[in-house]
Amino acid sequence: MPSIDDVTDTPDELSDDRADELLEEADLVQDMMGEVCPYPQVEAKKGLQGLESGDLLVQETDHVPCTENVPRAVGDDADAQVWRSGDAVYRIYLRKR
Amino acid sequence: MVATVLVAAVVGIAIGAFLQKGRFCFVNAFRDFFAYKDSRVTKGVLAATLLTMVFWGIAYQLGYYQGFWTPDWGLTGLLGGFVFGVGMTYAGGCASGTLYRAGEGYLQFWLTLLFMGVGYAGFTVAFPTLESTYFDALTVGTGATLFELTSVPGGLLALAVAVTAVLVYATLTGRASTAADFGERADAAQLDPSVLLAPAAGLRGFASGTVAYFRGLVRAWRDPIASSKRPWDPRTAALGITAAAVLWFSLVSIVGVTGPEARWTGYLLSQAGVDAESFDYWGSVLFQGQGVGVTVDMVMIAFVIVGAFLAALWSGDFSVRVPKRRRLPNAVVGGLMMGAGSRLAPGCNIGNIYSGIAELSIHSFIAAVGIVAGVYVMTHWIYRDVGCAI
């Protein structure tokens, strides 16, 4: 029986508590509120260039497509997770590989 | 009249909702493909265009249609399309994307719309000069669609073009996957095996991708309310937009965005006291001498914003978003370039890439090349610090 994850490759979603915990330990937080594509993608790539392997980059955004486009843009450079507030605010967590 | 307005409302709301749910963005489709080979939305755009082509071909063959949109073709499509493509990439939303994001509450895209209006008005003022210097000089032939040029039945012609497009797509994706399997040996071998295997491998990939998509769709139906709030696959949006476009084509016309928007600009200015009708472009071209008023396609376009608003509200994606100050040039310059470029081509991404290719219009093939070239150049400029994949 194939699972939903076989056909969609959206990033894993984080719970509210876990999202806040991870935000505390972030090495770089990028404020992308009010930004639209493709600038968050470009900034994420730039941000990761300056980080060490294992470091965490968090983007806070109110642009819906970013939750999918940013993880795809960084590709194999980082593992991505997403938190949805349910109120049109999203956080994208990128841990550099 | 009431019935036509009702159809406009239904079609507009449907298109707006499907655009919003599928994040059906033509900038995303080409920009992200060039920047990091993400073809998710590109597939949706291809599916929508080809499906619409087939159903419009059938509707044309059976006589259920109201007419094609076939501007004279020439270099105007290439130039105007290029300006439009650069503009939409810089603005971060195409003509349709700007509409649905306006509905999602982005103030930035309301500003983009405003400056598209400035672009339309500026073009209208310059039109008498442009007509003799730009359009006359660069136009090569009279507008036409392959549906009317050939004697092949419309449905069959559309199907043949769509099948050819799928085969080309399968060959390209198949070549990429078989080349990866064979590794460097494929380059060294006398007879490159990927040439023969590519279409088959690509079609297999296409078939399994389609099956997986429909399985996902069936699974989503088990919990329709929760599924309706999640983001949808762009291919679902493609199916929905096709259905709305077929209804619109059989009852009203092809789907366009910037033409009706340019009419809105003329209408709103006339309400503000400007004698819009005395300008050639509004009076005799856009409103065709029938007086400046609200036409049915203007109503439809307005309902696209309403549809996107309702879908965003339902999904928890609606919010009044205030742009960063440093993004204002994107809305101003991008909007101006889209407004002017869509008139210089003429036509936007919807008129030329989606509707135009679906109706097999010669002008739109040329303009689509111009738009995609514009996206390519602008994507490389925006990604200049981090680099593009293609």
Coordinates of N, CA and C in Angstrom, one line a residue, chain B residues 35-194:
Chain B
A35 N 15.9 28.0 -12.5 CA 16.8 28.3 -11.3 C 17.2 27.0 -10.7
Y36 N 16.3 26.0 -10.5 CA 16.7 24.8 -9.8 C 15.9 23.6 -10.3
K37 N 15.6 23.6 -11.6 CA 15.0 22.5 -12.3 C 13.7 21.9 -11.6
D38 N 13.0 22.8 -10.9 CA 11.7 22.3 -10.3 C 10.6 22.4 -11.4
S39 N 10.1 21.3 -11.8 CA 9.1 21.3 -12.9 C 7.7 21.0 -12.4
R40 N 7.5 21.1 -11.1 CA 6.1 20.8 -10.6 C 5.1 21.6 -11.2
V41 N 5.2 23.0 -11.1 CA 4.2 23.9 -11.7 C 4.3 23.9 -13.2
T42 N 5.5 23.7 -13.7 CA 5.7 23.6 -15.2 C 4.8 22.5 -15.7
K43 N 4.7 21.4 -15.1 CA 3.9 20.3 -15.5 C 2.4 20.7 -15.5
G44 N 2.0 21.4 -14.4 CA 0.6 21.9 -14.3 C 0.3 22.8 -15.5
V45 N 1.2 23.7 -15.8 CA 0.9 24.7 -16.9 C 0.8 23.9 -18.2
L46 N 1.7 22.9 -18.4 CA 1.7 22.1 -19.6 C 0.3 21.3 -19.7
A47 N 0.0 20.7 -18.6 CA -1.3 19.9 -18.6 C -2.5 20.8 -18.9
A48 N -2.5 22.0 -18.3 CA -3.7 22.8 -18.5 C -3.7 23.3 -20.0
T49 N -2.6 23.6 -20.5 CA -2.6 24.1 -21.9 C -3.0 23.0 -22.9
L50 N -2.4 21.8 -22.7 CA -2.7 20.8 -23.7 C -4.1 20.3 -23.5
L51 N -4.6 20.1 -22.3 CA -6.0 19.7 -22.1 C -7.0 20.7 -22.7
T52 N -6.7 22.0 -22.4 CA -7.6 23.0 -23.0 C -7.5 23.0 -24.5
M53 N -6.4 22.7 -25.1 CA -6.2 22.7 -26.5 C -7.1 21.6 -27.1
V54 N -7.1 20.4 -26.5 CA -7.9 19.3 -27.0 C -9.4 19.6 -26.9
F55 N -9.8 20.1 -25.7 CA -11.3 20.4 -25.5 C -11.7 21.5 -26.4
W56 N -10.9 22.6 -26.5 CA -11.3 23.7 -27.4 C -11.3 23.2 -28.8
G57 N -10.4 22.3 -29.2 CA -10.4 21.8 -30.6 C -11.7 21.0 -30.8
I58 N -12.2 20.3 -29.9 CA -13.4 19.5 -30.0 C -14.6 20.5 -30.1
A59 N -14.6 21.5 -29.2 CA -15.7 22.5 -29.2 C -15.7 23.2 -30.5
Y60 N -14.6 23.5 -31.0 CA -14.5 24.3 -32.3 C -15.1 23.4 -33.4
Q61 N -14.7 22.1 -33.4 CA -15.1 21.2 -34.5 C -16.6 21.0 -34.5
L62 N -17.2 21.0 -33.2 CA -18.6 20.8 -33.1 C -19.4 22.2 -33.3
G63 N -18.7 23.3 -33.3 CA -19.3 24.5 -33.5 C -19.7 25.2 -32.2
Y64 N -19.3 24.7 -31.1 CA -19.6 25.3 -29.8 C -18.5 26.3 -29.4
Y65 N -18.4 27.4 -30.1 CA -17.4 28.4 -29.8 C -17.8 29.8 -30.3
Q66 N -17.2 30.8 -29.7 CA -17.7 32.2 -30.1 C -16.6 32.9 -30.9
G67 N -15.4 32.3 -31.1 CA -14.4 33.0 -31.9 C -13.1 32.9 -31.2
F68 N -12.1 33.1 -32.1 CA -10.7 33.0 -31.6 C -10.1 34.4 -31.4
W69 N -9.0 34.5 -30.7 CA -8.3 35.8 -30.6 C -7.0 35.6 -31.3
T70 N -6.9 36.3 -32.5 CA -5.7 36.1 -33.4 C -5.2 37.4 -33.8
P71 N -4.3 38.1 -33.0 CA -3.7 39.3 -33.5 C -2.7 39.0 -34.6
D72 N -2.4 40.0 -35.4 CA -1.4 39.9 -36.5 C -0.1 39.5 -35.8
W73 N 0.7 38.7 -36.6 CA 1.9 38.2 -36.0 C 3.1 38.9 -36.6
G74 N 4.2 38.8 -35.8 CA 5.4 39.5 -36.2 C 6.4 39.6 -35.1
L75 N 7.3 40.5 -35.2 CA 8.3 40.7 -34.1 C 7.7 41.3 -32.8
T76 N 6.5 41.9 -33.0 CA 5.9 42.5 -31.8 C 5.8 41.5 -30.6
G77 N 5.4 40.3 -31.0 CA 5.2 39.3 -30.0 C 6.4 39.0 -29.2
L78 N 7.5 38.9 -30.0 CA 8.8 38.6 -29.4 C 9.3 39.8 -28.4
L79 N 9.1 41.0 -28.9 CA 9.6 42.2 -28.1 C 8.7 42.4 -26.9
G80 N 7.4 42.5 -27.2 CA 6.4 42.8 -26.1 C 6.4 41.6 -25.1
G81 N 6.5 40.4 -25.7 CA 6.6 39.2 -24.8 C 7.8 39.3 -23.9
F82 N 8.9 39.7 -24.4 CA 10.1 39.8 -23.7 C 10.0 40.8 -22.5
V83 N 9.5 42.0 -22.9 CA 9.3 43.0 -21.8 C 8.3 42.5 -20.8
F84 N 7.3 41.8 -21.2 CA 6.3 41.2 -20.2 C 7.0 40.2 -19.3
G85 N 7.8 39.3 -20.0 CA 8.4 38.2 -19.2 C 9.4 38.7 -18.2
V86 N 10.2 39.8 -18.5 CA 11.1 40.4 -17.6 C 10.2 41.0 -16.4
G87 N 9.2 41.7 -16.8 CA 8.3 42.4 -15.8 C 7.7 41.4 -14.9
M88 N 7.2 40.3 -15.4 CA 6.5 39.4 -14.4 C 7.4 38.7 -13.5
T89 N 8.6 38.4 -14.0 CA 9.6 37.8 -13.1 C 10.1 38.8 -12.0
Y90 N 10.3 40.1 -12.4 CA 10.7 41.1 -11.4 C 9.5 41.3 -10.4
A91 N 8.3 41.4 -10.9 CA 7.1 41.6 -10.0 C 6.9 40.4 -9.1
G92 N 7.3 39.2 -9.5 CA 7.0 38.0 -8.7 C 5.7 37.4 -9.0
G93 N 5.0 37.8 -10.0 CA 3.7 37.3 -10.4 C 3.3 37.7 -11.8
C94 N 2.7 36.8 -12.5 CA 2.3 37.1 -13.9 C 0.9 37.8 -13.8
A95 N 0.3 37.9 -15.0 CA -1.0 38.6 -15.0 C -2.0 37.9 -14.1
S96 N -2.1 36.5 -14.3 CA -3.1 35.8 -13.5 C -2.6 35.7 -12.0
G97 N -1.3 35.5 -11.8 CA -0.7 35.4 -10.5 C -1.0 36.7 -9.6
T98 N -0.8 37.8 -10.3 CA -1.1 39.1 -9.6 C -2.5 39.1 -9.2
L99 N -3.5 38.7 -10.0 CA -4.9 38.7 -9.6 C -5.2 37.8 -8.4
Y100 N -4.6 36.6 -8.4 CA -5.0 35.7 -7.3 C -4.3 36.1 -6.0
R101 N -3.1 36.7 -6.1 CA -2.4 37.1 -4.9 C -3.1 38.4 -4.4
A102 N -3.6 39.2 -5.3 CA -4.4 40.4 -4.8 C -5.6 39.8 -3.9
G103 N -6.2 38.7 -4.4 CA -7.3 38.1 -3.6 C -6.8 37.5 -2.3
E104 N -5.6 37.1 -2.2 CA -5.0 36.5 -1.0 C -4.7 37.6 0.0
G105 N -4.7 38.9 -0.4 CA -4.4 39.9 0.5 C -3.1 40.6 0.4
Y106 N -2.4 40.3 -0.7 CA -1.0 41.0 -0.8 C -1.2 42.4 -1.3
L107 N -0.9 43.4 -0.4 CA -0.9 44.8 -0.9 C 0.0 45.0 -2.0
Q108 N 1.2 44.3 -2.0 CA 2.2 44.5 -3.0 C 1.6 44.2 -4.4
F109 N 0.7 43.2 -4.5 CA 0.1 42.9 -5.9 C -1.0 43.8 -6.2
W110 N -1.7 44.5 -5.3 CA -2.6 45.5 -5.6 C -1.8 46.7 -6.2
L111 N -0.6 47.0 -5.6 CA 0.2 48.0 -6.2 C 0.7 47.7 -7.6
T112 N 1.0 46.4 -7.8 CA 1.4 45.9 -9.1 C 0.3 46.1 -10.1
L113 N -1.0 45.8 -9.7 CA -2.1 46.0 -10.5 C -2.3 47.5 -10.9
L114 N -2.1 48.3 -9.9 CA -2.2 49.8 -10.1 C -1.2 50.2 -11.2
F115 N 0.0 49.7 -11.1 CA 1.0 50.2 -12.0 C 0.9 49.5 -13.4
M116 N 0.3 48.3 -13.4 CA -0.1 47.7 -14.7 C -1.1 48.7 -15.4
G117 N -2.0 49.2 -14.6 CA -3.0 50.2 -15.1 C -2.3 51.4 -15.7
V118 N -1.2 51.9 -14.9 CA -0.5 53.0 -15.4 C 0.2 52.7 -16.8
G119 N 0.7 51.4 -16.9 CA 1.3 50.9 -18.1 C 0.3 50.9 -19.2
Y120 N -1.0 50.4 -19.0 CA -2.0 50.4 -20.0 C -2.3 51.8 -20.5
A121 N -2.4 52.8 -19.5 CA -2.8 54.1 -19.8 C -1.7 54.8 -20.6
G122 N -0.4 54.6 -20.2 CA 0.7 55.1 -21.0 C 0.7 54.6 -22.4
F123 N 0.5 53.3 -22.5 CA 0.5 52.7 -23.9 C -0.6 53.4 -24.7
T124 N -1.8 53.6 -24.1 CA -3.0 54.1 -24.8 C -2.7 55.5 -25.3
V125 N -2.0 56.3 -24.5 CA -1.6 57.7 -24.9 C -0.6 57.6 -26.1
A126 N 0.3 56.7 -26.0 CA 1.3 56.6 -27.1 C 0.9 55.8 -28.3
F127 N -0.3 55.2 -28.2 CA -0.8 54.3 -29.3 C -0.7 54.9 -30.7
P128 N -1.2 56.1 -30.9 CA -1.2 56.6 -32.3 C 0.2 56.6 -32.9
T129 N 1.2 57.0 -32.1 CA 2.6 57.0 -32.6 C 3.1 55.5 -32.8
L130 N 2.8 54.7 -31.8 CA 3.2 53.3 -31.9 C 2.6 52.6 -33.1
E131 N 1.4 52.9 -33.4 CA 0.7 52.2 -34.5 C 1.5 52.3 -35.8
S132 N 2.0 53.5 -36.1 CA 2.7 53.7 -37.3 C 4.2 53.3 -37.2
T133 N 4.8 53.5 -36.1 CA 6.3 53.3 -36.0 C 6.6 51.8 -35.5
Y134 N 5.8 51.3 -34.6 CA 6.1 50.0 -34.0 C 5.4 48.9 -34.6
F135 N 4.0 49.0 -34.6 CA 3.2 47.9 -35.1 C 3.3 47.7 -36.6
D136 N 3.2 48.8 -37.3 CA 3.3 48.6 -38.8 C 4.7 48.1 -39.2
A137 N 5.7 48.5 -38.5 CA 7.1 48.2 -38.9 C 7.4 46.7 -38.6
L138 N 6.8 46.2 -37.5 CA 7.2 44.9 -37.0 C 6.2 43.8 -37.3
T139 N 5.1 44.1 -37.8 CA 4.1 43.1 -38.1 C 4.4 42.4 -39.5
V140 N 4.4 41.1 -39.5 CA 4.7 40.4 -40.7 C 3.5 39.8 -41.4
G141 N 2.6 39.2 -40.7 CA 1.5 38.6 -41.3 C 0.2 38.8 -40.6
T142 N -1.0 38.5 -41.3 CA -2.2 38.6 -40.6 C -2.4 37.5 -39.6
G143 N -3.1 37.7 -38.5 CA -3.4 36.8 -37.5 C -4.1 35.6 -38.0
A144 N -3.8 34.4 -37.4 CA -4.5 33.2 -37.8 C -4.3 32.1 -36.8
T145 N -5.2 31.1 -36.8 CA -5.0 30.0 -35.9 C -4.9 28.7 -36.8
L146 N -4.1 27.8 -36.4 CA -4.0 26.6 -37.2 C -5.3 25.8 -37.3
F147 N -6.2 26.1 -36.4 CA -7.5 25.4 -36.4 C -8.2 25.8 -37.7
E148 N -8.1 27.1 -38.1 CA -8.8 27.6 -39.2 C -8.0 27.5 -40.5
L149 N -6.7 27.4 -40.4 CA -5.8 27.3 -41.6 C -5.8 25.9 -42.2
T150 N -6.0 24.9 -41.4 CA -5.9 23.6 -41.9 C -7.3 23.0 -42.0
S151 N -7.5 22.0 -42.8 CA -8.8 21.3 -43.0 C -9.0 20.1 -42.0
V152 N -7.9 19.9 -41.2 CA -8.0 18.8 -40.3 C -9.0 19.1 -39.2
P153 N -9.9 18.1 -38.9 CA -10.9 18.4 -37.8 C -10.2 18.9 -36.5
G154 N -10.8 19.9 -35.9 CA -10.2 20.6 -34.8 C -9.8 19.6 -33.7
G155 N -10.7 18.7 -33.3 CA -10.3 17.8 -32.2 C -9.1 17.0 -32.5
L156 N -9.1 16.5 -33.8 CA -8.0 15.6 -34.2 C -6.7 16.4 -34.2
L157 N -6.7 17.6 -34.8 CA -5.5 18.4 -34.8 C -5.0 18.7 -33.4
A158 N -5.9 19.1 -32.5 CA -5.5 19.4 -31.1 C -4.9 18.2 -30.5
L159 N -5.5 17.0 -30.7 CA -5.0 15.8 -30.1 C -3.6 15.4 -30.7
A160 N -3.4 15.6 -32.0 CA -2.1 15.3 -32.6 C -1.1 16.2 -32.0
V161 N -1.4 17.5 -31.8 CA -0.4 18.4 -31.3 C -0.1 18.1 -29.8
A162 N -1.1 17.7 -29.1 CA -1.0 17.4 -27.7 C -0.1 16.1 -27.5
V163 N -0.4 15.1 -28.4 CA 0.3 13.8 -28.3 C 1.8 14.1 -28.7
T164 N 2.0 14.9 -29.7 CA 3.4 15.2 -30.0 C 4.1 15.9 -28.9
A165 N 3.4 16.8 -28.2 CA 4.0 17.6 -27.1 C 4.4 16.6 -26.0
V166 N 3.5 15.6 -25.7 CA 3.7 14.6 -24.6 C 4.9 13.8 -25.0
L167 N 5.0 13.4 -26.3 CA 6.2 12.6 -26.7 C 7.5 13.3 -26.6
V168 N 7.5 14.6 -27.0 CA 8.7 15.4 -26.8 C 9.1 15.5 -25.4
Y169 N 8.0 15.7 -24.5 CA 8.3 15.8 -23.1 C 8.9 14.5 -22.6
A170 N 8.3 13.4 -23.0 CA 8.7 12.0 -22.5 C 10.1 11.8 -23.0
T171 N 10.5 12.2 -24.2 CA 11.8 12.0 -24.7 C 12.8 12.8 -23.9
L172 N 12.4 14.0 -23.5 CA 13.4 14.9 -22.8 C 13.6 14.3 -21.4
T173 N 12.5 14.0 -20.7 CA 12.6 13.5 -19.3 C 13.2 12.1 -19.3
G174 N 12.8 11.3 -20.3 CA 13.4 9.9 -20.4 C 14.9 10.0 -20.7
R175 N 15.3 10.9 -21.5 CA 16.8 11.0 -21.8 C 17.5 11.3 -20.6
A176 N 16.9 12.3 -19.8 CA 17.6 12.6 -18.5 C 17.8 11.4 -17.6
S177 N 16.7 10.6 -17.5 CA 16.8 9.4 -16.6 C 17.6 8.3 -17.2
T178 N 17.5 8.0 -18.5 CA 18.4 6.9 -19.0 C 19.8 7.4 -19.0
A179 N 20.1 8.6 -19.3 CA 21.5 9.1 -19.3 C 22.1 8.9 -17.9
A180 N 21.2 9.2 -16.9 CA 21.7 9.0 -15.5 C 22.0 7.5 -15.3
D181 N 21.2 6.6 -15.8 CA 21.4 5.2 -15.6 C 22.7 4.7 -16.3
F182 N 22.9 5.2 -17.5 CA 24.1 4.7 -18.2 C 25.3 5.5 -17.8
G183 N 25.1 6.6 -17.1 CA 26.3 7.3 -16.7 C 27.1 7.8 -17.8
E184 N 28.4 7.8 -17.6 CA 29.3 8.4 -18.6 C 29.4 7.5 -19.9
R185 N 29.1 6.2 -19.7 CA 29.2 5.3 -20.8 C 28.4 5.8 -22.0
A186 N 27.2 6.4 -21.7 CA 26.4 6.8 -22.8 C 27.1 7.8 -23.7
D187 N 28.0 8.5 -23.2 CA 28.7 9.5 -24.0 C 29.8 8.8 -24.9
A188 N 30.3 7.7 -24.3 CA 31.4 7.0 -25.0 C 30.9 6.1 -26.1
A189 N 29.7 5.5 -25.9 CA 29.3 4.4 -26.8 C 29.1 5.0 -28.2
Q190 N 29.3 4.1 -29.2 CA 29.1 4.5 -30.6 C 27.6 4.9 -30.8
L191 N 26.7 4.0 -30.4 CA 25.3 4.2 -30.6 C 24.8 4.6 -29.2
D192 N 24.3 5.8 -29.1 CA 23.8 6.3 -27.8 C 22.5 5.6 -27.5
P193 N 22.5 4.7 -26.5 CA 21.2 3.9 -26.3 C 20.1 4.8 -25.7
S194 N 20.5 5.9 -25.1 CA 19.4 6.8 -24.5 C 18.5 7.4 -25.6

